[in-house]
Short mmCIF file of C-alpha atoms and ligand atoms in Angstrom, two decimals:
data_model
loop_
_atom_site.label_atom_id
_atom_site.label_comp_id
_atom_site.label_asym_id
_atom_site.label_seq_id
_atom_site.Cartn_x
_atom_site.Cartn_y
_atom_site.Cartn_z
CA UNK G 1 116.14 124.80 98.52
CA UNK G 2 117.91 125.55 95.18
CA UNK G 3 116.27 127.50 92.59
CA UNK G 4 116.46 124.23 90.36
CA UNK G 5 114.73 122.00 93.12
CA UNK G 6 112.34 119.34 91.41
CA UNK G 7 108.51 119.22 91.23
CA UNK G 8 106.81 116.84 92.89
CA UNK G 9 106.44 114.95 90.53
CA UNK G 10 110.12 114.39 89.46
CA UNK G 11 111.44 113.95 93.34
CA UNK G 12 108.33 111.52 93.57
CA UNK G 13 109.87 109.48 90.39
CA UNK G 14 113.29 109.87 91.94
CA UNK G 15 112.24 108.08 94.57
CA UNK G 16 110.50 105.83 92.82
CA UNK G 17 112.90 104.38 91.03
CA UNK G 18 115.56 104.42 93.66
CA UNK G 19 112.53 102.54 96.18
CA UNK G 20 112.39 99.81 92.57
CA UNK G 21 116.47 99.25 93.36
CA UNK G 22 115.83 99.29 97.20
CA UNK G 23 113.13 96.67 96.56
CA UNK G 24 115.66 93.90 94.80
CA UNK G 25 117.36 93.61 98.17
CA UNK G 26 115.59 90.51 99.84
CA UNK G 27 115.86 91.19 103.28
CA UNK G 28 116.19 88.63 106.14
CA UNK G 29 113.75 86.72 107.26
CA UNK G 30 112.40 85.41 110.60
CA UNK G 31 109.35 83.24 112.00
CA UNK G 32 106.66 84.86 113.66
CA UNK G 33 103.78 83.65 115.58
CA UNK G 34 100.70 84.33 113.03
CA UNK G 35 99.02 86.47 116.07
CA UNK G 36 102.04 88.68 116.29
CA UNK G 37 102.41 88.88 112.78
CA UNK G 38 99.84 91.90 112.02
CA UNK G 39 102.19 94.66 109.79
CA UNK G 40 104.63 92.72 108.54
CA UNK G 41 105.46 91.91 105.41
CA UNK G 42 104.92 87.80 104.22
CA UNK G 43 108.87 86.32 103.12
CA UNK G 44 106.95 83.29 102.11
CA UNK G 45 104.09 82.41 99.68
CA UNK G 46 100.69 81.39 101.36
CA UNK G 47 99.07 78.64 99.25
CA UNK G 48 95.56 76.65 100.50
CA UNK G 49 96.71 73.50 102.24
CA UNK G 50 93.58 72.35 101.07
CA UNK G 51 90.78 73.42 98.69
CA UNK G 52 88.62 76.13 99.81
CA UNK G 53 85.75 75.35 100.93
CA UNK G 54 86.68 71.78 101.46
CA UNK G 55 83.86 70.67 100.68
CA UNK G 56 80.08 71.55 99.00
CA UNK G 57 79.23 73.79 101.88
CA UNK G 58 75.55 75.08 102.58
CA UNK G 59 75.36 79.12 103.07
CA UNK G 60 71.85 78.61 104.90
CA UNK G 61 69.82 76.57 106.91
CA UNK G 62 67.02 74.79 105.43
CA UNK G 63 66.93 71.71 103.31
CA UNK G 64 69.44 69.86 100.55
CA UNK G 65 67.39 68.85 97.50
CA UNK G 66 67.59 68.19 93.99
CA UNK G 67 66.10 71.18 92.30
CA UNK G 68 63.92 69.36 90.04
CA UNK G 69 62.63 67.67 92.94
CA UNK G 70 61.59 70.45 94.84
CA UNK G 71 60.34 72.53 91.70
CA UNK G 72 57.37 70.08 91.93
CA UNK G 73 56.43 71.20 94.63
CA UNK G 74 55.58 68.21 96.25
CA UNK G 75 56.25 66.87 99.93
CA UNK G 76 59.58 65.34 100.15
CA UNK G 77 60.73 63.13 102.64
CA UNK G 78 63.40 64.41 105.19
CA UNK G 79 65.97 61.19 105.20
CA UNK G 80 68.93 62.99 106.96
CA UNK G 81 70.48 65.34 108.62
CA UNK G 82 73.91 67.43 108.66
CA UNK G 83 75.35 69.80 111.43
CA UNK G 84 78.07 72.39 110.92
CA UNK G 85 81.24 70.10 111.81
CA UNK G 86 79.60 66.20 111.28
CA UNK G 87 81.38 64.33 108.52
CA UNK G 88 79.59 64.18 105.19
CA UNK G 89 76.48 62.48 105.14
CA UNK G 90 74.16 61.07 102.12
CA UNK G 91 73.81 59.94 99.50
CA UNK G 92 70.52 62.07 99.18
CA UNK G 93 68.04 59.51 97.50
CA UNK G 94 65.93 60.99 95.14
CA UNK G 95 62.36 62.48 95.62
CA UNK G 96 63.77 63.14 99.26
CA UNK G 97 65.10 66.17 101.23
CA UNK G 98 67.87 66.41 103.78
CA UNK G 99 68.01 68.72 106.44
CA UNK G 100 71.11 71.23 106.57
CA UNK G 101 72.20 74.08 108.83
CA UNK G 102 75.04 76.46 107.19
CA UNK G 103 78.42 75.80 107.05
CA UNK G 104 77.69 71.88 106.58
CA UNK G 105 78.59 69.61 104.40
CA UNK G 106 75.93 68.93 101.54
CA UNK G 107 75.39 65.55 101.38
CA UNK G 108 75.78 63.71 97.61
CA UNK G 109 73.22 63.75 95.23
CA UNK G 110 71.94 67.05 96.60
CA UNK G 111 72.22 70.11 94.42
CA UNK G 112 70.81 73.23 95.77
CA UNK G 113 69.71 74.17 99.13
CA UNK G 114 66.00 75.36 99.89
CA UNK G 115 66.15 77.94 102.86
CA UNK G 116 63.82 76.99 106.15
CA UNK G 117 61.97 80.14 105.04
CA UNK G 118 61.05 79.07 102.17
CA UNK G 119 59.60 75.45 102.95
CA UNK G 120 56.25 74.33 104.40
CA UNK G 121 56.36 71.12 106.98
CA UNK G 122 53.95 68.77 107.87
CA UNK G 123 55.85 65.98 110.33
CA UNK G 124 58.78 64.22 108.62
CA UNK G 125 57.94 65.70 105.26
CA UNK G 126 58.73 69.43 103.52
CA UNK G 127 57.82 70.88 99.82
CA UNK G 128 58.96 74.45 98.50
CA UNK G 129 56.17 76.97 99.12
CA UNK G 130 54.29 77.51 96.15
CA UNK G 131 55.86 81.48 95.04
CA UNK G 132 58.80 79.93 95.90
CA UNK G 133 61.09 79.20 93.09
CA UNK G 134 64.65 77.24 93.29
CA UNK G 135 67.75 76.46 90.58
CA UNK G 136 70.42 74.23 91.08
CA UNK G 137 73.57 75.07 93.06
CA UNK G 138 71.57 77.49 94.72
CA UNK G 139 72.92 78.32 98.54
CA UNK G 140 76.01 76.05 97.58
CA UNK G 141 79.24 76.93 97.67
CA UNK G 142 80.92 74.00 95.75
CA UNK G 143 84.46 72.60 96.58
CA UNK G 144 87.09 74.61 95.67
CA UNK G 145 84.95 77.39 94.30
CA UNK G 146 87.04 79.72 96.34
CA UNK G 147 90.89 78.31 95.59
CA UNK G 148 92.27 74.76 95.02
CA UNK G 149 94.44 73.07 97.40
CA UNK G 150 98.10 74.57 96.37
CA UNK G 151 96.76 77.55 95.16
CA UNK G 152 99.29 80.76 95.72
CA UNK G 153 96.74 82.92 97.85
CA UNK G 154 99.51 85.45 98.83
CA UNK G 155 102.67 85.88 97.94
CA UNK G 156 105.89 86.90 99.36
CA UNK G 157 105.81 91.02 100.35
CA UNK G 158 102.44 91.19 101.02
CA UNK G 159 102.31 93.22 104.03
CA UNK G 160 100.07 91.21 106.60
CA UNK G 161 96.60 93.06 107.81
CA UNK G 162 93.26 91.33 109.07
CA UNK G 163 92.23 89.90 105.86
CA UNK G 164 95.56 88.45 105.20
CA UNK G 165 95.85 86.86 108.96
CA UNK G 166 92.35 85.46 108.64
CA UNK G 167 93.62 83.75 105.04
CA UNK G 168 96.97 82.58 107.22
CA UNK G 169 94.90 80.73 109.79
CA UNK G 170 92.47 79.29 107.35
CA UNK G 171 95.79 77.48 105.94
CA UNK G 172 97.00 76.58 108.84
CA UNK G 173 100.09 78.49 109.19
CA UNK G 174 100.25 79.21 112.79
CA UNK G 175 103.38 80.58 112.42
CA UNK G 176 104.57 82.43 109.34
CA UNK G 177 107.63 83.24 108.02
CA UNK G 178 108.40 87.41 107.32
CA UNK G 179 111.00 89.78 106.67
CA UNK G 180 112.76 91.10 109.53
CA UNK G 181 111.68 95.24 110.15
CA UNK G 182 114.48 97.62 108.82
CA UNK G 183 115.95 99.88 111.83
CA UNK G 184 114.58 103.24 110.97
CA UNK G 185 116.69 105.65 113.03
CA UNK G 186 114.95 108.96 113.39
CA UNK G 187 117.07 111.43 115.40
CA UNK G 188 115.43 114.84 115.82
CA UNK G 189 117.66 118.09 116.06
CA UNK G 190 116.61 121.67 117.63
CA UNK G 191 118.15 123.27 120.51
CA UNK G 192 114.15 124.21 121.25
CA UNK G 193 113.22 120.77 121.95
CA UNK G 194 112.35 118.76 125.55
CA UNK G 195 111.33 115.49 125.78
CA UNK G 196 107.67 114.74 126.14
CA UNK G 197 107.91 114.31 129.76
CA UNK G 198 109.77 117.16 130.80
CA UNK G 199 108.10 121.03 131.29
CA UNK G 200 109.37 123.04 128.88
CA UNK G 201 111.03 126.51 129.87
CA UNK G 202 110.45 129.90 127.95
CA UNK G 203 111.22 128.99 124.14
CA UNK G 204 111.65 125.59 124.65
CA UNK G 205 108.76 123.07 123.03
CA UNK G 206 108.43 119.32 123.35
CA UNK G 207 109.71 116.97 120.70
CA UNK G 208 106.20 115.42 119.02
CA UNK G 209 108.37 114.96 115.52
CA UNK G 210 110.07 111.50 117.35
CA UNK G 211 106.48 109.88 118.67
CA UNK G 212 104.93 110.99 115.32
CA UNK G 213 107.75 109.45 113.17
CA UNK G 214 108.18 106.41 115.38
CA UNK G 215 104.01 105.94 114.42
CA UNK G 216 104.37 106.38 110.67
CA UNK G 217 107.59 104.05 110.67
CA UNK G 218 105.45 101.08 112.20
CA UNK G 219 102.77 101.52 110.45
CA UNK G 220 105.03 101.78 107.24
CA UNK G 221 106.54 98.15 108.19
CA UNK G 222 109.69 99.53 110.13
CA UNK G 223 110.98 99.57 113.54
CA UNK G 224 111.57 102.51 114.86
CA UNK G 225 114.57 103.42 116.97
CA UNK G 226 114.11 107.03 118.63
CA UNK G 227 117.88 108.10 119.51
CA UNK G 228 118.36 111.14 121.65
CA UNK G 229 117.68 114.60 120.03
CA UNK G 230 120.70 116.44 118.96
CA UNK G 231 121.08 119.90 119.71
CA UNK G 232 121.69 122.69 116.75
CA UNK G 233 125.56 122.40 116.79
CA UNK G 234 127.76 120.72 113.68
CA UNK G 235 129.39 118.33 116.88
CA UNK G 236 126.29 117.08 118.11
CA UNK G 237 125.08 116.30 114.31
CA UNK G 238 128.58 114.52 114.15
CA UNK G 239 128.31 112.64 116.85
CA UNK G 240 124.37 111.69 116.22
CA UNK G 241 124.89 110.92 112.79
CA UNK G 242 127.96 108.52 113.33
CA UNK G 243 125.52 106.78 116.04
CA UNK G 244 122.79 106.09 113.44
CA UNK G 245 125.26 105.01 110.58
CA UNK G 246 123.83 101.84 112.48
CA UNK G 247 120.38 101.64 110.70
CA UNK G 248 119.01 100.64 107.79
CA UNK G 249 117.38 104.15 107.05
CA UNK G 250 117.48 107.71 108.88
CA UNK G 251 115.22 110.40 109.40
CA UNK G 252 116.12 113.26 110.36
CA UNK G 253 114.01 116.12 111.12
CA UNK G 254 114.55 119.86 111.63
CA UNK G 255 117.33 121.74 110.60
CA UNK G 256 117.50 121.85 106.53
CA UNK G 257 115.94 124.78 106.18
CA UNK G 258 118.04 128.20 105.46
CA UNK G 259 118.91 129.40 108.87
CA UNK G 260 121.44 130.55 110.44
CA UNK G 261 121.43 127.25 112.78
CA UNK G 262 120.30 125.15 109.96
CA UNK G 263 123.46 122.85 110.21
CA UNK G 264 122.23 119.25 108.86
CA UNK G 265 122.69 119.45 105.64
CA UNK G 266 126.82 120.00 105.98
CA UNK G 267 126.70 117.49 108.81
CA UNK G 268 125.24 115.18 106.01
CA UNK G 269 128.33 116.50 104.09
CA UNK G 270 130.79 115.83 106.49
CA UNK G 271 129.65 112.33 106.74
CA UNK G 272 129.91 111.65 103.09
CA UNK G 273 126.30 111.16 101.99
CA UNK G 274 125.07 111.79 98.40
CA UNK G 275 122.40 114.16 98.12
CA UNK G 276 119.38 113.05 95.18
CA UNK G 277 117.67 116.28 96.04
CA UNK G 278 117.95 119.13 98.54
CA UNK G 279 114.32 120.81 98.14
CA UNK G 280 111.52 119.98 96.41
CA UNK G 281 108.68 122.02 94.99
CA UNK G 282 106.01 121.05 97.32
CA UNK G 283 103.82 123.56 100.21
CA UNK G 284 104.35 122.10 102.92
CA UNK G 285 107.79 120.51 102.58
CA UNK G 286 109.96 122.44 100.71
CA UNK G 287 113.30 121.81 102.26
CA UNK G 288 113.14 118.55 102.13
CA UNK G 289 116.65 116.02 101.68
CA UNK G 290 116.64 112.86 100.26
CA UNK G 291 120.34 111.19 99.62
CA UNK G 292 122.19 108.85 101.13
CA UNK G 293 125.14 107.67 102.95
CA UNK G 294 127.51 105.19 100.93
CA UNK G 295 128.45 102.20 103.41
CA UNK G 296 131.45 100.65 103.04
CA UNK G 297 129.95 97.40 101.71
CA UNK G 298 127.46 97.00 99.43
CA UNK G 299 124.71 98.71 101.94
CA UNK G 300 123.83 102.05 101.63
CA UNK G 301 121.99 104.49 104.25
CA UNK G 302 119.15 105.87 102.46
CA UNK G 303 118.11 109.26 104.47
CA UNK G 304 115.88 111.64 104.60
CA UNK G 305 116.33 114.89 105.97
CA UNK G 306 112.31 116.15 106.88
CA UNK G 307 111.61 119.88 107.81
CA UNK G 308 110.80 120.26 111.49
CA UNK G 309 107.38 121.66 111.27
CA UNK G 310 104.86 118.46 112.26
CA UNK G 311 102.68 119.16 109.20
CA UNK G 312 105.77 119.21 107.10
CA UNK G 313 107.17 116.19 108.37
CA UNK G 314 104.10 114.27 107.98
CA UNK G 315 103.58 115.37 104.62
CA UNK G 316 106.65 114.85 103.50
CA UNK G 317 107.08 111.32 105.42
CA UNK G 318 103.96 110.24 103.69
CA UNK G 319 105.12 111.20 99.95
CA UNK G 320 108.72 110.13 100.06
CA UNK G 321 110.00 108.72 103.21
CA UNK G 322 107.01 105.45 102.95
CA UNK G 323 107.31 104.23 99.57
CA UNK G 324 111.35 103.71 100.60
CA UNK G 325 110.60 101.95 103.78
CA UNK G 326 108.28 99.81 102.88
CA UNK G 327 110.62 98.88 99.83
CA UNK G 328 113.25 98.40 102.14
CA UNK G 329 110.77 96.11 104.09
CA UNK G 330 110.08 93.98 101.17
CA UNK G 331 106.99 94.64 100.44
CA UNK G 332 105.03 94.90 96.74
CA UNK G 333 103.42 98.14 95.97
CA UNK G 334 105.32 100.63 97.64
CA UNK G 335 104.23 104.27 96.85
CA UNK G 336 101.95 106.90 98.52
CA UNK G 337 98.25 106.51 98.02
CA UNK G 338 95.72 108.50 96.05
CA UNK G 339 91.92 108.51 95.99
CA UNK G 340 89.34 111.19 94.51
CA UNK G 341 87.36 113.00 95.80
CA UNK G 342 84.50 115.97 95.53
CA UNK G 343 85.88 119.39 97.05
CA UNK G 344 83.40 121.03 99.45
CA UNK G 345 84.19 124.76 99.52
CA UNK G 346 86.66 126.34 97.01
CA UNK G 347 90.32 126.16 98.16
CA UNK G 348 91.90 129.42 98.89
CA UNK G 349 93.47 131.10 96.51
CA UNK G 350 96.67 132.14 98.28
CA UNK G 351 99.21 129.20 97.69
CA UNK G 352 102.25 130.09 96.22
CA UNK G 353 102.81 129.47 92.29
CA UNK G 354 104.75 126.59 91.43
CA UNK G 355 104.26 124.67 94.40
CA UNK G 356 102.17 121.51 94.47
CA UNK G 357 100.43 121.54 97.83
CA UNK G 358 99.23 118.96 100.26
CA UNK G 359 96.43 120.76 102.95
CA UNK G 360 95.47 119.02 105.97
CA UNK G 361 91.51 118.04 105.04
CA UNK G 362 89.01 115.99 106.22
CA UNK G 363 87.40 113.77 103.95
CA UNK G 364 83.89 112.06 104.22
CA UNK G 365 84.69 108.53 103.27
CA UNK G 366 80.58 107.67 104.09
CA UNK G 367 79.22 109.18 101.06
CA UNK G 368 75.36 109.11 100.21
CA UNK G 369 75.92 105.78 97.43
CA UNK G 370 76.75 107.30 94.27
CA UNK G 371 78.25 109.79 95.61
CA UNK G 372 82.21 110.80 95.93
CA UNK G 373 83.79 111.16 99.26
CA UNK G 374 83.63 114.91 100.16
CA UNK G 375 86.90 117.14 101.42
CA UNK G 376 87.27 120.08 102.68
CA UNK G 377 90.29 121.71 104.14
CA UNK G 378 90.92 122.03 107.96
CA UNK G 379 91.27 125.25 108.92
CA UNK G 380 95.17 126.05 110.19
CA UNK G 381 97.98 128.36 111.33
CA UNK G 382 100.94 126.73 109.00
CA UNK G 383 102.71 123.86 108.82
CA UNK G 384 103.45 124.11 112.58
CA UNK G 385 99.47 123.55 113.44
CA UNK G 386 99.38 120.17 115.19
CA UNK G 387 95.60 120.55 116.31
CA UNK G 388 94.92 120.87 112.32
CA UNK G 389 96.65 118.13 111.97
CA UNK G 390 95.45 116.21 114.46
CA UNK G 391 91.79 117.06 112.93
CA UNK G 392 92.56 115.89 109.60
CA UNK G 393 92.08 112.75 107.96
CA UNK G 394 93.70 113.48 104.68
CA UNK G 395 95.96 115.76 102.75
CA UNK G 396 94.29 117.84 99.43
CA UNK G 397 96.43 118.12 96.49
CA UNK G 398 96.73 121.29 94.68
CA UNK G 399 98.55 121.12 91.74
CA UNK G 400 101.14 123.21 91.24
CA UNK G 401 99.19 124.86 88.28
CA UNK G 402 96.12 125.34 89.78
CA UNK G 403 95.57 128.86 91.64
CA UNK G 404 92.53 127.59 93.29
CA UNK G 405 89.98 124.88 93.02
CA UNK G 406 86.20 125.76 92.95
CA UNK G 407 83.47 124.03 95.08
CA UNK G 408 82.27 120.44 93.64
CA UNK G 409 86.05 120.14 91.57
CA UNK G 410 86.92 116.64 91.50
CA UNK G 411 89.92 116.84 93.59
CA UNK G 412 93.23 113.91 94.26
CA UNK G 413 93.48 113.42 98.21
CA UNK G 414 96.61 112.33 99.87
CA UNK G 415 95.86 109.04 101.84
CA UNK G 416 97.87 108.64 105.36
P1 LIG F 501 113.38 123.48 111.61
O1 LIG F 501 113.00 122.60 110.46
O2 LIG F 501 114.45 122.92 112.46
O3 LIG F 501 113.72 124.86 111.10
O4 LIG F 501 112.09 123.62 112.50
C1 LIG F 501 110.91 124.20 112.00
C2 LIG F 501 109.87 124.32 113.10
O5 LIG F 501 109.52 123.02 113.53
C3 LIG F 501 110.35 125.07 114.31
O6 LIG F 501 109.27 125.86 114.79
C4 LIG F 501 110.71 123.99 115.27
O7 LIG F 501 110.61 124.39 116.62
C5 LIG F 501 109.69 122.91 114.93
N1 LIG F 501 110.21 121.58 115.26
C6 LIG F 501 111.41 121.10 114.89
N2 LIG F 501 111.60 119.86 115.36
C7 LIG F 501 110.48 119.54 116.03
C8 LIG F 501 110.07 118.40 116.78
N3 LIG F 501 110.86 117.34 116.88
N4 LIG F 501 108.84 118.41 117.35
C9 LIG F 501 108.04 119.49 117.22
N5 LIG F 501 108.37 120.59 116.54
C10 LIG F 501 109.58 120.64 115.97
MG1 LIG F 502 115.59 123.45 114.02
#
């Protein structure tokens, strides 16, 4: 890291704006079966094929009535009835009730439902309870209260989770069009590492960086693509850097820090990439590369080069490697995400000045109601603590100002 390395906040609006360029590329598209669709990012605008509901549905059972009919109080006659699913019925004549189960259609004339709890029978005839008090549209939803056929429900880049799916089907798009998934190569370096099946000797450690990355790349709307580790030596960078000139983005982790067998960041050199920033001001994170490779089209490699540590990585995946990918993947709203919360037990007060940091916490998103979610930190060993990790459901920001934060401080948590 240079002694003129950026804050966090000036790599974060580096990337930024570089993720705004990224984001006027429209990528490919394919078709996708709407069940396989869940993560990726909508090429296409969703609008209602129809209005929604499409038609006066009742929310409850019980009976259709006109209000001022059943505000009497007086026995009304049950004329009809209507099942979730049978056409629409009616018209409802007047000084009569109609018998409805939710999800039906209401029939004509009708305009509020009474609920079955709230009615008294005696054989074909029903009157509103006496406390009992109903207002017109009541357990309605009219037609197209919810969107009008042709609506725009989503539109193109929203990134496609349960919600969205359920919003699909209800259109009837059993198939949807989306972007295709940029290639995220992520090639981890070390001369330490084994892969996850193997027993590691004396010194050696398995590679968790490439199942960790390939995780955060999905669920960031990529694809990952694992290729085999390189080992700490400027050929092997070489060669595993010319391999991945294949992608649409690299990571690379390990080996941009300031040892002696630190050797990425000339191999990045050799290979003619740009650098935006070689360190940033952050705990944990600090070596961290952004820049990319210049392709000999119009396509650039956008790469970044993550410290080995898993903590590190994460951290560092999370602030600046996400908001490019999902750019890249088309979708709105790229960026990191923020939320408040109420700080449990004061911070410690050790972090180094100028640093903004980013602590593995856990954060109690079931607050008492009125309440902020409350964090506290996870107790760990440095950035190389996977079982903190692992423990965590958040990151706490310190600002790089900010020696230590006191119990009940109203604090900015780090979403994964
Ligand atoms: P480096 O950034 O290469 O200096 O690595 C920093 C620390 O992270 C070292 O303790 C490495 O052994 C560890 N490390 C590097 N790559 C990985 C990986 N893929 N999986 C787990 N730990 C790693
Ligand atoms: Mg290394």
């Amino acid at each position: 890291m240079s002694s003129d390395s950026p804050s966090y906040e000036q790599a974060a609006a580096l990337v930024s704006a570089f993720a705004t360029q990224l984001a006027k590329r429209v990528p490919p598209t394919e078709r996708v079966a709407l069940g396989a669709a869940s993560t990726r990012v909508l090429a296409q605008q969703i609008r209602a094929d129809r209005d929604q509901p499409p038609f006066a549905r009742s929310t409850r059972d019980g009976f259709a009535v006109r209000a001022t009919d059943a505000s009497t109080h007086k026995f009304l006659r049950v004329v009809g009835s209507t099942r979730a699913g049978q056409a629409p019925a009616g018209p409802l004549p007047a000084g009569a009730a109609w018998e409805i189960m939710t999800g039906a259609t209401v029939p004509e004339g009708a305009d509020a439902v009474i609920m079955i709890e709230h009615v008294e029978t005696a054989g074909d005839r029903v009157r509103l309870l006496p406390l009992q008090r109903v207002s017109s549209d009541e357990n309605i939803v009219a037609q197209g209260a919810q969107a009008r056929q042709g609506d725009e429900l989503l539109p193109a880049g929203t990134a496609m989770a349960f919600a969205q799916l359920a919003l699909a089907a209800a259109c009837g798009c059993s198939a949807i069009d989306v972007f295709t998934r940029p290639r995220v190569a992520i090639l981890t370096t070390g001369d330490e590492l084994v892969p996850v099946a193997s027993s590691p000797a004396a010194g050696q450690i398995r590679n968790s960086n490439a199942p960790m990355l390939a995780a955060m790349v999905t669920a960031a709307c990529g694809e990952p693509w694992v290729l085999p580790t390189a080992a700490d030596s400027a050929g092997a960078l070489d060669k595993s850097l010319a391999a991945a000139a294949q992608a649409d983005m690299l990571l690379i982790s390990g080996g941009v820090s300031a040892g002696k067998f630190d050797l990425v960041e000339p191999a990045l050199a050799r290979a003619g990439a740009k650098f935006h920033f070689t360190g940033v001001r952050i705990q944990p994170g600090k070596p961290l590369v952004f820049g990319e490779i210049p392709g000999g089209t119009a396509r650039s490699l956008p790469l970044f080069g993550l410290p080995g540590n898993p903590v590190s990585s994460a951290v560092t995946f999370l602030l600046f490697a996400a908001p490019v990918l999902t750019a890249l993947a088309g979708r709105l709203h790229p960026g990191p995400r923020f939320a408040l919360a109420r700080l449990a037990k004061e911070s410690d007060k050790h972090g180094k000045p100028g640093l903004t940091r980013f602590l593995p916490a856990f954060c109690n998103f079931n607050p008492p109601a009125g309440h902020l979610p409350e964090v506290a930190l996870v107790p760990w060993q440095g950035s190389g603590d996977l079982a903190a990790l692992a423990r965590s459901n958040c990151f706490l920001v310190i600002p790089e100002e900010a020696h230590r934060l006191d119990a009940g401080a109203i604090v900015r948590i780090l979403l994964p």
